[in-house]
Coordinates of C-alpha atoms and ligand atoms in Angstrom, one line a residue:
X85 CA 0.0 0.0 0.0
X86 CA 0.8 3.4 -0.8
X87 CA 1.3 6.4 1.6
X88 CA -0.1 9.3 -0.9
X89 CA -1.9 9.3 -4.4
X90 CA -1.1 12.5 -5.6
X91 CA -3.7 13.5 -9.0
X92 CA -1.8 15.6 -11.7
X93 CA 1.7 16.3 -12.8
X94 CA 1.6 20.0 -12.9
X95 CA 3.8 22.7 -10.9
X96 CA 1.6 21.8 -8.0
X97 CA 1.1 17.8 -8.4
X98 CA 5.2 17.8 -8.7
X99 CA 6.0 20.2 -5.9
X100 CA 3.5 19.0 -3.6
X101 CA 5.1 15.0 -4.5
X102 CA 8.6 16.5 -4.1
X103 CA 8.0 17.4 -0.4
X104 CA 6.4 14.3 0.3
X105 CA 9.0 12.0 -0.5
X106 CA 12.2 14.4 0.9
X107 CA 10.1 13.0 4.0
X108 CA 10.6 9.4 2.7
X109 CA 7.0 8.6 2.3
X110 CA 5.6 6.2 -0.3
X111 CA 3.9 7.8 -3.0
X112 CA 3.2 7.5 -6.7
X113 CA 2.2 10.6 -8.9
X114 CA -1.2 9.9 -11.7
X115 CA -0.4 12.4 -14.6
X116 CA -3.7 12.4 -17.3
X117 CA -1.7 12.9 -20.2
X118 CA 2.1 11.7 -21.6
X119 CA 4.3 14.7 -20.3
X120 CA 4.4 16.4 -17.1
X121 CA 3.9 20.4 -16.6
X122 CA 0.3 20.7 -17.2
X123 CA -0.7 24.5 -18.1
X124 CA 3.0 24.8 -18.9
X125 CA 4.7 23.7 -22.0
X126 CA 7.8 24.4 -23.6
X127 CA 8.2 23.3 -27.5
X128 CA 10.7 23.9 -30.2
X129 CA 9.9 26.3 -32.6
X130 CA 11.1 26.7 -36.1
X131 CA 13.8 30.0 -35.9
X132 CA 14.7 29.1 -39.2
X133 CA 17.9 28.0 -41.5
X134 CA 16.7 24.2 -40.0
X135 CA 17.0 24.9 -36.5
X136 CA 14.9 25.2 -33.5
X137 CA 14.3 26.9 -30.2
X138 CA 12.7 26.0 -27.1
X139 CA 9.7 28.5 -26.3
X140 CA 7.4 28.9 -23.7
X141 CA 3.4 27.9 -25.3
X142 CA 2.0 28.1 -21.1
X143 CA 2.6 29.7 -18.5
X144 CA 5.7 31.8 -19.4
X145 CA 6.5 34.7 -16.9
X146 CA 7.6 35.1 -13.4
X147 CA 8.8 37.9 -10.8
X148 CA 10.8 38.5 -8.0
X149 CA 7.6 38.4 -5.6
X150 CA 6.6 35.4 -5.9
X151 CA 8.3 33.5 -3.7
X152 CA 7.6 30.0 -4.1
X153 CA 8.3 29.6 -8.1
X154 CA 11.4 31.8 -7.1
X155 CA 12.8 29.4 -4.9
X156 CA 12.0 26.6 -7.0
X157 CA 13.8 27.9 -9.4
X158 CA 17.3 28.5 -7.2
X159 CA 16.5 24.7 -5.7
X160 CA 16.3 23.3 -9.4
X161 CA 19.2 25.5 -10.8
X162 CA 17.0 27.4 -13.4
X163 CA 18.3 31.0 -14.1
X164 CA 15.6 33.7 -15.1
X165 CA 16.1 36.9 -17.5
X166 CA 14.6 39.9 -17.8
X167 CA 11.6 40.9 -20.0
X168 CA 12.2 44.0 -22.7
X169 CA 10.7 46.4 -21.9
X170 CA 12.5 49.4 -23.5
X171 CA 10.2 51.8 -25.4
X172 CA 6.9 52.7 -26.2
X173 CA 3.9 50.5 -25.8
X174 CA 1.0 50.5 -28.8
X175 CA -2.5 50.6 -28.0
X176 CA -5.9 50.1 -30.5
X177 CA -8.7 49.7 -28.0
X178 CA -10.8 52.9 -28.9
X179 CA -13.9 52.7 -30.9
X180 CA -12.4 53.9 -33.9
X181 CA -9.5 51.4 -34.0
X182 CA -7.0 53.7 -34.0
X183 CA -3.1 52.9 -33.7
X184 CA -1.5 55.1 -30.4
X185 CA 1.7 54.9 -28.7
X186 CA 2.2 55.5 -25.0
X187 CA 4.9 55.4 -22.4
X188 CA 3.0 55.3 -19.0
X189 CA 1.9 52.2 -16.8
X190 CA -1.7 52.7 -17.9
X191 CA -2.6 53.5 -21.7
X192 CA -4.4 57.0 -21.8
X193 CA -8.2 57.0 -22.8
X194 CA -9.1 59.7 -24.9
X195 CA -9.9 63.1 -23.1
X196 CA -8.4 64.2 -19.8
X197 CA -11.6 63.5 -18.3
X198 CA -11.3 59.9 -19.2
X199 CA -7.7 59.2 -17.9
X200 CA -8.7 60.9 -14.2
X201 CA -11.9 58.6 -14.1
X202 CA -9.9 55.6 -14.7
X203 CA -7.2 57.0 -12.5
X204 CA -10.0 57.4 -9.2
X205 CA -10.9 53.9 -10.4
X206 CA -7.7 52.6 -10.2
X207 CA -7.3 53.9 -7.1
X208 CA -10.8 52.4 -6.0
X209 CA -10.0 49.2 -7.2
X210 CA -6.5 48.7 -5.6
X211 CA -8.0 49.9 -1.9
X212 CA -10.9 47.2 -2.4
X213 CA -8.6 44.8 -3.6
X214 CA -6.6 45.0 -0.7
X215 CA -9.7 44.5 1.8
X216 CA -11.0 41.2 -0.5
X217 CA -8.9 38.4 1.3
X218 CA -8.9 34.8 -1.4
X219 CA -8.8 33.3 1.7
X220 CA -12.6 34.4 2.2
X221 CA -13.4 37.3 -0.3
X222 CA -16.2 37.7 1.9
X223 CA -14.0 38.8 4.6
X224 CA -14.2 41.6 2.6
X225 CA -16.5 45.1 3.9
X226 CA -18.0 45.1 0.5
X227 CA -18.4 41.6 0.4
X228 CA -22.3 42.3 -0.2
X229 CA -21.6 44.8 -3.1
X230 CA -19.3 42.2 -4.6
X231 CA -21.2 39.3 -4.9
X232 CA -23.6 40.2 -7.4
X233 CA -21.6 42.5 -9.8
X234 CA -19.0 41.4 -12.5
X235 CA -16.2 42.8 -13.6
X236 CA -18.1 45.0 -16.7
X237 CA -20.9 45.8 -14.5
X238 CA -18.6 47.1 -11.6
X239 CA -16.5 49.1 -13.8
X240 CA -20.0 51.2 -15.5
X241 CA -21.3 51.6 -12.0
X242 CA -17.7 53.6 -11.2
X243 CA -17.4 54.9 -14.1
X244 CA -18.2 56.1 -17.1
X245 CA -15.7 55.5 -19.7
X246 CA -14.5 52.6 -19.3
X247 CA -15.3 49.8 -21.9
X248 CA -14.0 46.2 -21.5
X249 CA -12.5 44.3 -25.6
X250 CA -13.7 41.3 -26.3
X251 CA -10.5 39.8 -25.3
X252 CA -12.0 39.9 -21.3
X253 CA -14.0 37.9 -20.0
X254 CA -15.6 41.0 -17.8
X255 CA -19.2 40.7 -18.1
X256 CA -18.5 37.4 -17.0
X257 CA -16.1 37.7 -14.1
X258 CA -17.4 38.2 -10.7
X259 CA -16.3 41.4 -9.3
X260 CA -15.5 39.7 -5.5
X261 CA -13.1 36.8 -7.7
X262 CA -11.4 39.6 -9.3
X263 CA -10.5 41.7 -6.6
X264 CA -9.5 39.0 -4.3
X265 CA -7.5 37.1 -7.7
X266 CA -5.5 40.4 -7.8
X267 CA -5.2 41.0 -4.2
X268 CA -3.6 37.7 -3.4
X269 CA -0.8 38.7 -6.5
X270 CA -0.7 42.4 -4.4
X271 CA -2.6 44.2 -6.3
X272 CA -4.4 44.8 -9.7
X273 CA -1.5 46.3 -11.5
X274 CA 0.9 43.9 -10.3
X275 CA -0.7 41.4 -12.9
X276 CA -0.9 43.6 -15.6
X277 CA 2.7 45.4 -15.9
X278 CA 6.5 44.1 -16.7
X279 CA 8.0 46.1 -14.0
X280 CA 10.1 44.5 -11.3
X281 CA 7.9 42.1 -8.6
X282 CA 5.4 42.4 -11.4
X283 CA 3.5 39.3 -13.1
X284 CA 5.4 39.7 -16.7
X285 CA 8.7 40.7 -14.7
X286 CA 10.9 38.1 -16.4
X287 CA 11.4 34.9 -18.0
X288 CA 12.3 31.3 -17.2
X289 CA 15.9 30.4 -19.7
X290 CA 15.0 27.0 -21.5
X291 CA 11.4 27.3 -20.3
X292 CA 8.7 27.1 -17.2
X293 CA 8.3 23.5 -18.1
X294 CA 11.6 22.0 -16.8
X295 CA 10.2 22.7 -13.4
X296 CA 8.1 20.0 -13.9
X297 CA 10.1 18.0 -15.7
X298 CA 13.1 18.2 -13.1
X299 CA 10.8 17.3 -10.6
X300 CA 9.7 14.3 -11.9
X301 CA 13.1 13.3 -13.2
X302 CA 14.0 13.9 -8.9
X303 CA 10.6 11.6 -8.4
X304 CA 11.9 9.1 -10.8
X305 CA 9.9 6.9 -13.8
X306 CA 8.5 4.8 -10.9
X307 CA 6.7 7.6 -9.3
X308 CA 5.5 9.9 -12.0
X309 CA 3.4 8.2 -13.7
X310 CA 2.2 9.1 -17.0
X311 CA -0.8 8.5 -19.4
X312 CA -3.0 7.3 -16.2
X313 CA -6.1 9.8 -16.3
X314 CA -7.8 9.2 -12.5
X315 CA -11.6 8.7 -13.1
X316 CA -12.6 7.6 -9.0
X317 CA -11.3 8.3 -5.7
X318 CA -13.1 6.1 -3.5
X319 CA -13.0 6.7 0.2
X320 CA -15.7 4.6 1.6
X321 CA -13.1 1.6 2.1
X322 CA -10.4 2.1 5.3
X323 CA -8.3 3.5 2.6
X324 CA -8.2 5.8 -0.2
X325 CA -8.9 4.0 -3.3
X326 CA -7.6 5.5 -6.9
X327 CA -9.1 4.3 -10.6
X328 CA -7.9 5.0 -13.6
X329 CA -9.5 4.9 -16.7
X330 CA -7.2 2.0 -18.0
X331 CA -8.4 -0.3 -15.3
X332 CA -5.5 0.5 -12.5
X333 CA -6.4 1.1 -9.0
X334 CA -4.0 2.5 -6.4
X335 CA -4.9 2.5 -2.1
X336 CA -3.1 5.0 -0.4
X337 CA -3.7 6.2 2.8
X338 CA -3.9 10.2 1.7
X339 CA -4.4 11.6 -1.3
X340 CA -4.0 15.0 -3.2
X341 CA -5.9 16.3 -6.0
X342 CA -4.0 18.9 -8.0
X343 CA -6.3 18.6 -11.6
X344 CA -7.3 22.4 -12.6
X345 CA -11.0 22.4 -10.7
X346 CA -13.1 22.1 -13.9
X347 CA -11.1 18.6 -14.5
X348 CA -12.1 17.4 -11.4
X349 CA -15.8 18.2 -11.7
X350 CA -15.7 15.1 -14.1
X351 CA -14.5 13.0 -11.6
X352 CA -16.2 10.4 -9.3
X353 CA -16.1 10.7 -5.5
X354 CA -17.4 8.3 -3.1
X355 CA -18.7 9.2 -0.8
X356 CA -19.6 12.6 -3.0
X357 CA -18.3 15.9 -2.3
X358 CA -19.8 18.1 0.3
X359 CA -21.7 20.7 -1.0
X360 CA -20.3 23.7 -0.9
X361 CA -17.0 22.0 -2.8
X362 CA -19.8 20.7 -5.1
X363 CA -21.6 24.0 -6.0
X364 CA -18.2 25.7 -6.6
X365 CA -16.7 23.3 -8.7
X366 CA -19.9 23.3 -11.1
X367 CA -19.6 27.3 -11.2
X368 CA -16.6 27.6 -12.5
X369 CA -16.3 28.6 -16.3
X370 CA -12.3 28.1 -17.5
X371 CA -11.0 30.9 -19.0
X372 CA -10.3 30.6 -23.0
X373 CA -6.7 31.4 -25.0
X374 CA -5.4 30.8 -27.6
X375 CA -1.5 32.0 -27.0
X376 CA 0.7 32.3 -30.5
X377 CA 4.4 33.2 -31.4
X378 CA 5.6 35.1 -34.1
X379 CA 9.7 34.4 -35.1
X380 CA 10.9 37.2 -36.7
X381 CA 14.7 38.0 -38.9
X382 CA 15.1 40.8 -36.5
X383 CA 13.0 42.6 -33.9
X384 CA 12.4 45.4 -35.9
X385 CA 9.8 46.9 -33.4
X386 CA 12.8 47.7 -31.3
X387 CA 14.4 49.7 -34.1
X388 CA 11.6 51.8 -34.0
X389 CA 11.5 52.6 -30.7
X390 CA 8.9 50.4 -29.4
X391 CA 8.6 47.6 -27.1
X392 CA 6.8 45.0 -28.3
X393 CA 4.0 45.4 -25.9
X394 CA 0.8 45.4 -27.7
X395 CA -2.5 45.8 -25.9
X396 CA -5.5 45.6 -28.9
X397 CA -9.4 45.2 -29.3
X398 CA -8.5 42.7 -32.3
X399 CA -8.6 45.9 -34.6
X400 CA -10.9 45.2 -38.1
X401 CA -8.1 44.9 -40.5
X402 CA -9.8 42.3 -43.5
X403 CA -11.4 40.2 -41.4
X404 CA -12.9 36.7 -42.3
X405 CA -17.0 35.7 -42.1
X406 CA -18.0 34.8 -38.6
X407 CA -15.7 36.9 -36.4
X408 CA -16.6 40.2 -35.1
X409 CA -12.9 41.6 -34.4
X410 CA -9.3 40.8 -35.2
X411 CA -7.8 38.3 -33.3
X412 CA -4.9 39.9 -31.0
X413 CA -5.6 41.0 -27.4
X414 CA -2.4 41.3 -25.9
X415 CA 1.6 41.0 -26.9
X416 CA 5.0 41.2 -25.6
X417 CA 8.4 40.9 -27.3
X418 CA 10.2 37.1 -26.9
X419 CA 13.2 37.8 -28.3
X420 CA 15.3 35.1 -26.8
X421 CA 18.6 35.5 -24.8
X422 CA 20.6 34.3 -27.7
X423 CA 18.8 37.2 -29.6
X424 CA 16.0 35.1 -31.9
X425 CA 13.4 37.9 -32.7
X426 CA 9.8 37.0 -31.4
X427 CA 6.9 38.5 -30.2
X428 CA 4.3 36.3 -28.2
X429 CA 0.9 37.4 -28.0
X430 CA -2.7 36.1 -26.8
X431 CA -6.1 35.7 -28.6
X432 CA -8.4 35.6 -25.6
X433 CA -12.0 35.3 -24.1
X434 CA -14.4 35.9 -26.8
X435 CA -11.8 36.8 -29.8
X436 CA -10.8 33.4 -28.4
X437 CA -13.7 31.4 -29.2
X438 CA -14.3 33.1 -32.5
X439 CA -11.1 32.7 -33.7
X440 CA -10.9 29.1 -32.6
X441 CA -13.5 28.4 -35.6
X442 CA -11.4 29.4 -38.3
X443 CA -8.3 27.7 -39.7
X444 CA -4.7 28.0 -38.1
X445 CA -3.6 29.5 -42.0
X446 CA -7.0 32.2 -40.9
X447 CA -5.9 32.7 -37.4
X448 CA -2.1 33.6 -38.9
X449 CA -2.6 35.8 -41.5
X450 CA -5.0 38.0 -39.2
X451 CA -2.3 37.7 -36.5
X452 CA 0.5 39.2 -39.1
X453 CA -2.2 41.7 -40.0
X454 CA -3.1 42.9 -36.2
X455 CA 1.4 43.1 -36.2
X456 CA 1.5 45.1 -38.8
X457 CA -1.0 47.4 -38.2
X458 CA 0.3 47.9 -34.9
X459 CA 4.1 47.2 -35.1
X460 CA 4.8 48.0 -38.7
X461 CA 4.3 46.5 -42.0
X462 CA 7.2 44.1 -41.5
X463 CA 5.0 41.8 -39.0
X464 CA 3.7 40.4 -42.1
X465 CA 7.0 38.7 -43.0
X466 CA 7.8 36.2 -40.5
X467 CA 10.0 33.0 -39.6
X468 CA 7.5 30.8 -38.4
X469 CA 4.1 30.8 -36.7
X470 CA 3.6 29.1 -33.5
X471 CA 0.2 28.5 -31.8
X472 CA -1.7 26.8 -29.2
X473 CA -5.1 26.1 -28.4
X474 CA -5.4 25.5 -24.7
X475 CA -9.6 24.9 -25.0
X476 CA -8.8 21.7 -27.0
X477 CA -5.9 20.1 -24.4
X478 CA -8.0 16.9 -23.1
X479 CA -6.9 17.5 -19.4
X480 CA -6.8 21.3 -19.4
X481 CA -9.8 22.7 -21.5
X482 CA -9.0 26.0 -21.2
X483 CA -6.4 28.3 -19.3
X484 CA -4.8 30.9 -17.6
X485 CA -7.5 29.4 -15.0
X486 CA -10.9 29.3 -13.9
X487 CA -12.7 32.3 -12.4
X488 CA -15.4 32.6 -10.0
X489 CA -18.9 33.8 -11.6
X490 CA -21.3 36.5 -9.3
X491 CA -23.5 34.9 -6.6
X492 CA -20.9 31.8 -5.9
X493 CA -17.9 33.2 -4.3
X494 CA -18.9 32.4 -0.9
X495 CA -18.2 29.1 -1.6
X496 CA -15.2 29.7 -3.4
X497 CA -12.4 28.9 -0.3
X498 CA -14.3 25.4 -0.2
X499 CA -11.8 24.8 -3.0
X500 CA -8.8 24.4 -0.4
X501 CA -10.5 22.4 2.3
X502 CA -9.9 18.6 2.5
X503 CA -12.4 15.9 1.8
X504 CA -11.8 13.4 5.0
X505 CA -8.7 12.0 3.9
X506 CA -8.8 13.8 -0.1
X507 CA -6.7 16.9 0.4
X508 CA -7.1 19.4 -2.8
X509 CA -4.3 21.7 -4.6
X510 CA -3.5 23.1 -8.1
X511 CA -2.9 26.9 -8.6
X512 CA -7.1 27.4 -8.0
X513 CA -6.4 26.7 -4.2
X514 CA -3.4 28.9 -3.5
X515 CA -3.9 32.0 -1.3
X516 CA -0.7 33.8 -2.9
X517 CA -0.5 34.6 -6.7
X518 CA -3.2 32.9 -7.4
X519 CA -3.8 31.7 -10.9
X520 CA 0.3 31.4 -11.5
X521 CA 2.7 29.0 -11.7
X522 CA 3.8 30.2 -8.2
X523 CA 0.5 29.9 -6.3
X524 CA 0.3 26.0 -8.0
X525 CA 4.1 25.4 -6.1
X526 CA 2.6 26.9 -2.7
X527 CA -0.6 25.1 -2.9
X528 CA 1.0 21.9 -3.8
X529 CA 3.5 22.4 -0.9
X530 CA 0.5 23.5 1.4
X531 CA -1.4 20.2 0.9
X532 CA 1.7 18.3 1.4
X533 CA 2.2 19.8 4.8
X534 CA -1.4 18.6 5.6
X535 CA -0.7 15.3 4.6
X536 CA 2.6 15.4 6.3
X537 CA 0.3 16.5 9.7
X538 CA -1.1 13.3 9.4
X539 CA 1.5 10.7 8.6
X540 CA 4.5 12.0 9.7
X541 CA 3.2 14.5 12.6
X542 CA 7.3 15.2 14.2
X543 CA 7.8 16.6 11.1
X544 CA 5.2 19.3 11.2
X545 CA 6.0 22.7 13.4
X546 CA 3.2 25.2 14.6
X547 CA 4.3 27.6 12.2
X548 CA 4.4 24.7 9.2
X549 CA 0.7 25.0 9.5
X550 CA -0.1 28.2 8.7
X551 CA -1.9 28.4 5.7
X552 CA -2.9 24.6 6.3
X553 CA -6.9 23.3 6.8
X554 CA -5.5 22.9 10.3
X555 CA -5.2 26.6 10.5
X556 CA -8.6 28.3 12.3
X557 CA -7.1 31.5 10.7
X558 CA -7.2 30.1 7.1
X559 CA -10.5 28.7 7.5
X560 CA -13.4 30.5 5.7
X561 CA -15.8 32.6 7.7
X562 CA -19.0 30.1 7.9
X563 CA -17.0 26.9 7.8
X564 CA -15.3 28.5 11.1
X565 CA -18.7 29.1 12.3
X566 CA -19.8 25.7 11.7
X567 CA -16.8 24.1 13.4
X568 CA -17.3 26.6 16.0
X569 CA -21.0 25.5 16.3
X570 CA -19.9 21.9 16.5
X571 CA -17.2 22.2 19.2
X572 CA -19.3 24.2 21.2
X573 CA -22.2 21.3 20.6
X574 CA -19.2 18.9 21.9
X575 CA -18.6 20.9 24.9
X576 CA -22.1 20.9 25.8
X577 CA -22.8 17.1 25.6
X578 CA -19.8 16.8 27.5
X579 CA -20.8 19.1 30.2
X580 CA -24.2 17.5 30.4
X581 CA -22.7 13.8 30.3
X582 CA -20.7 14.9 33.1
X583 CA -24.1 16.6 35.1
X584 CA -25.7 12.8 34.3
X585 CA -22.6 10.7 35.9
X586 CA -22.4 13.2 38.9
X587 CA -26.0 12.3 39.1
X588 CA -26.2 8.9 38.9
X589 CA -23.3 9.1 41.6
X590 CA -24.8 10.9 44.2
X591 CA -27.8 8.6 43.8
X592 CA -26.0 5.7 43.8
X593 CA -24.7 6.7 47.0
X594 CA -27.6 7.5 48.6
X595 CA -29.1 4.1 47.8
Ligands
FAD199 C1 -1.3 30.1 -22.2 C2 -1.1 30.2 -20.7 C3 -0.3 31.3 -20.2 C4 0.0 31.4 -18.9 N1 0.8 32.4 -18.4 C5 1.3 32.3 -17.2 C6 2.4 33.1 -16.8 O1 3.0 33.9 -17.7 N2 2.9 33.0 -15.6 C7 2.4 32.1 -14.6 O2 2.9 32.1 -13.5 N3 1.4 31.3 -15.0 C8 0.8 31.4 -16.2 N4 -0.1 30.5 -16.6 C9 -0.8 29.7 -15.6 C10 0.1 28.5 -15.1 O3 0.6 27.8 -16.2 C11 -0.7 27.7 -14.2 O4 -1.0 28.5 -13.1 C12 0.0 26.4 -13.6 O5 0.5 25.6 -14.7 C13 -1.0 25.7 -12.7 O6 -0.3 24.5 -12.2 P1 -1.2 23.4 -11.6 O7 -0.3 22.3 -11.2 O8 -2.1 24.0 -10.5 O9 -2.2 22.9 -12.7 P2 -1.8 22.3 -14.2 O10 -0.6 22.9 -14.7 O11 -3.0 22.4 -15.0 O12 -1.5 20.8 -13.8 C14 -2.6 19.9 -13.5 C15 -2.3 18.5 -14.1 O13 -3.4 17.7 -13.8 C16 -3.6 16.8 -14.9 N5 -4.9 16.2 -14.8 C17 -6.1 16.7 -15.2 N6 -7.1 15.8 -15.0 C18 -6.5 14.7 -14.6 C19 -7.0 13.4 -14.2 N7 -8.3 13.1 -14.3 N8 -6.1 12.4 -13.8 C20 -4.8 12.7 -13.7 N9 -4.3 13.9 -14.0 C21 -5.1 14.9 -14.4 C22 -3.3 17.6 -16.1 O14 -3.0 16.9 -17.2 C23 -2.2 18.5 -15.6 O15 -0.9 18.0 -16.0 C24 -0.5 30.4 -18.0 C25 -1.2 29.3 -18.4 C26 -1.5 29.2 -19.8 C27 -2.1 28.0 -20.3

């Protein structure tokens, strides 16, 4: 018998596996598909003259605040490197799809009018980001306001100019997941910018996919095992049993689950979820990108003073039947180390599930089109053409993450708590950069210290649990409450079974 099942072979399946066994446990890793890395995936792309490069077709960036993917990177010897960010940034996101430039953090909205609104809402959002805890959003003093706006509807109540592309899902983000998403990364512009401790800080040399693929070569083939999709985790025996869909079963005495949450609403429990994990897991849409690199002879943005950074409504430059805009959302230069010209970019949310229906030859030429019109003409001559659908990857279906949808978020930190002896990871869970590679390394390592509480308890400090289900501070509100309600229940059965023996006592006595 095994020690731990742990479901998933991603940054948080791998890390979580990697504790485990420094503490000499017996475990085995289930990964769905033939490679490790999940939402990250490194592949060699055609730079041309025959040869190839590795680049990033996931999860790509990191920064110097987040600690845990940080550290993960000094303990496997990986060496980061800067983003480019030298020069002006191009915008097309007004009505009239016109081409700007612009040098500050945020790019400017028409009249001065416009850019002080959107500066007061900035401001607005940061301060309520930084009272919406993703431990429990409802924490929050506007947890009531929250609940039942998204993103688009939250905005127009603040303000007036402010018009979300079709490449955001806003009018279908709740408001409360938002704030508390960009709170747990330390604040809203913290995701969006390149600057230093920022999301797009810097990049990963050789790829964000080695993490997982060093960690399983540490696990060895006899742990990490791949191709084995987990269909059942059955807990009604004295231990946990694991099915695969080709007929394997596994019994360990823990288990982790570290499949993105919309993978393991198509699994079986027994006995079944509880019902708050239940509700949440069937409200939570997975986001939709299509992510795309462009090799270029030379970065000739650069010569022209610009960055690479590209921020777009899709523009309307000769576009196909069936879509409503051009395809790009947002870009940023990839020029490599070694000084191959790229620029990586995103077709997201709905441009996203437009542009999925036409053909990868459709999808490039309106790509090199959106360049050009926003770069220069020479984005139209390129190297090579890279893309990736992340809606069609079997295990995945869909990426960066899920997001919570108005009127479920109170049941959202249900996501972290165990079931009995199931404990639950992936990035989904994590309480710090959420929705990152880093949040998948701390939950992973999180849920490993729970299992660790349990099997090996010596190991375990006070302070270890922080963070942990056995932590009354990480708990959400109404699951405190109920725990709460039930200890106090246990304290008053015990003081009345101890009212009954003094009883019987006394009259025993007497007799
Ligand atoms: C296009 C894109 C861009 C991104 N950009 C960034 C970025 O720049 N920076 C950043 O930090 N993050 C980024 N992310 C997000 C980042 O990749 C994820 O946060 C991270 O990979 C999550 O790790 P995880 O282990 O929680 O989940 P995953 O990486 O999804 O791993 C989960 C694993 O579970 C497996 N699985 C699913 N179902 C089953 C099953 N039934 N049985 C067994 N195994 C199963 C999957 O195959 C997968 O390998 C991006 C993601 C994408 C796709």
């Amino acid at each position: 018998m095994l020690d731990v099942v742990v479901i998933g072979g991603g940054p948080a399946g791998l890390s979580a596996a990697y504790k485990l066994k420094q503490a000499d446990l017996r475990i085995v890793v289930l990964e769905a598909q033939d490679r490790v890395g999940g939402r990250t995936l490194t592949q060699p792309v055609d730079v041309g003259q025959g040869k190839t490069e590795m680049f990033d077709l996931g999860g790509q960036w990191v920064g110097s605040s987040q600690k845990h993917v940080m550290d993960m990177l000094r303990e496997l010897d990986l060496e980061t490197y800067p983003q480019y960010t030298t020069g002006t940034k191009v915008m097309q996101i007004g009505l009239d799809n016109e081409v700007r430039t612009y040098s500050s953090d945020i790019p400017p909205l028409g009249s001065l009018r416009g850019l002080i609104e959107f500066q007061l809402f900035l401001w607005r959002v940061e301060r309520m980001a930084a009272q919406t805890p993703i431990q429990d959003p409802y924490r929050s003093p506007h947890a009531k306001e929250l609940d039942g706006h998204t993103v688009d509807t939250f905005a127009r109540k603040h303000s007036h100019t402010l018009a979300f592309s079709k490449g955001t899902d806003a009018t279908r983000i709740s408001a409360m997941f938002f704030l508390a998403y960009s709170n747990a990364a330390g604040g809203v512009m913290k995701i969006l910018e390149a600057k230093k401790d920022c999301a797009q800080e810097a990049r990963v040399k050789g790829g964000t996919q080695q993490i997982s693929q060093l960690l399983a070569e540490r696990l060895g083939k006899e742990v990490v095992l791949l191709s084995h999709p987990v269909i059942r985790v059955d807990q009604t025996t004295e231990n946990v049993k694991v099915t695969t869909e080709n007929g394997k079963t596994f019994v360990a005495r823990r288990v982790i689950v570290t499949a993105p949450p919309n993978m393991i609403n198509k699994m079986e429990f027994l006995p079944p979820l509880p019902p708050y994990k239940k509700l949440i897991y069937e409200n939570l849409p997975v986001g939709h990108l299509i992510k795309f690199l462009v090799v270029y002879e030379k970065a000739f943005w650069r010569e022209k003073g610009f960055s690479g950074e590209v921020v777009s409504n899709g523009g309307n430059e000769r576009l196909p039947k069936g879509v409503s805009c051009g395809p790009l959302s947002v870009c940023f230069d990839a020029t490599t180390p070694g000084g191959t010209a790229a620029i990586v970019g995103f077709i997201a949310a709905r441009q996203g599930v437009e542009w999925q229906g036409k053909t990868h030859e459709e999808r490039k030429t309106a790509v090199l089109e959106g360049l050009a019109a926003t770069l220069g003409s020479e984005g139209r001559d390129c190297v090579s053409y890279t893309e990736k659908i992340w809606a069609e990857e079997p295990y995945v279906g869909g990426c960066p993450v899920v997001f919570g949808v108005p009127g479920t978020m109170y049941a959202f930190p249900h996501l972290r708590l165990p079931h009995d002896r199931v404990h639950f990871a992936g990035t989904e869970t994590s309480t710090e950069w959420t929705g990152f590679i880093s949040g998948a390394i701390q939950s992973g390592q999180r849920a490993a210290t729970e299992v660790l509480k349990n099997l090996r308890p010596e190991m375990v400090s006070e302070d270890d649990l922080k963070g942990t289900c056995y932590d009354p501070e990480s708990l959400p509100g109404d699951y405190k409450t109920n725990q709460r309600l039930h200890s106090d229940t246990y304290k008053m059965l015990l003081i009345v079974a101890v009212i009954i023996v003094f009883i019987a006592v006394v009259y025993a006595m007497q007799l």
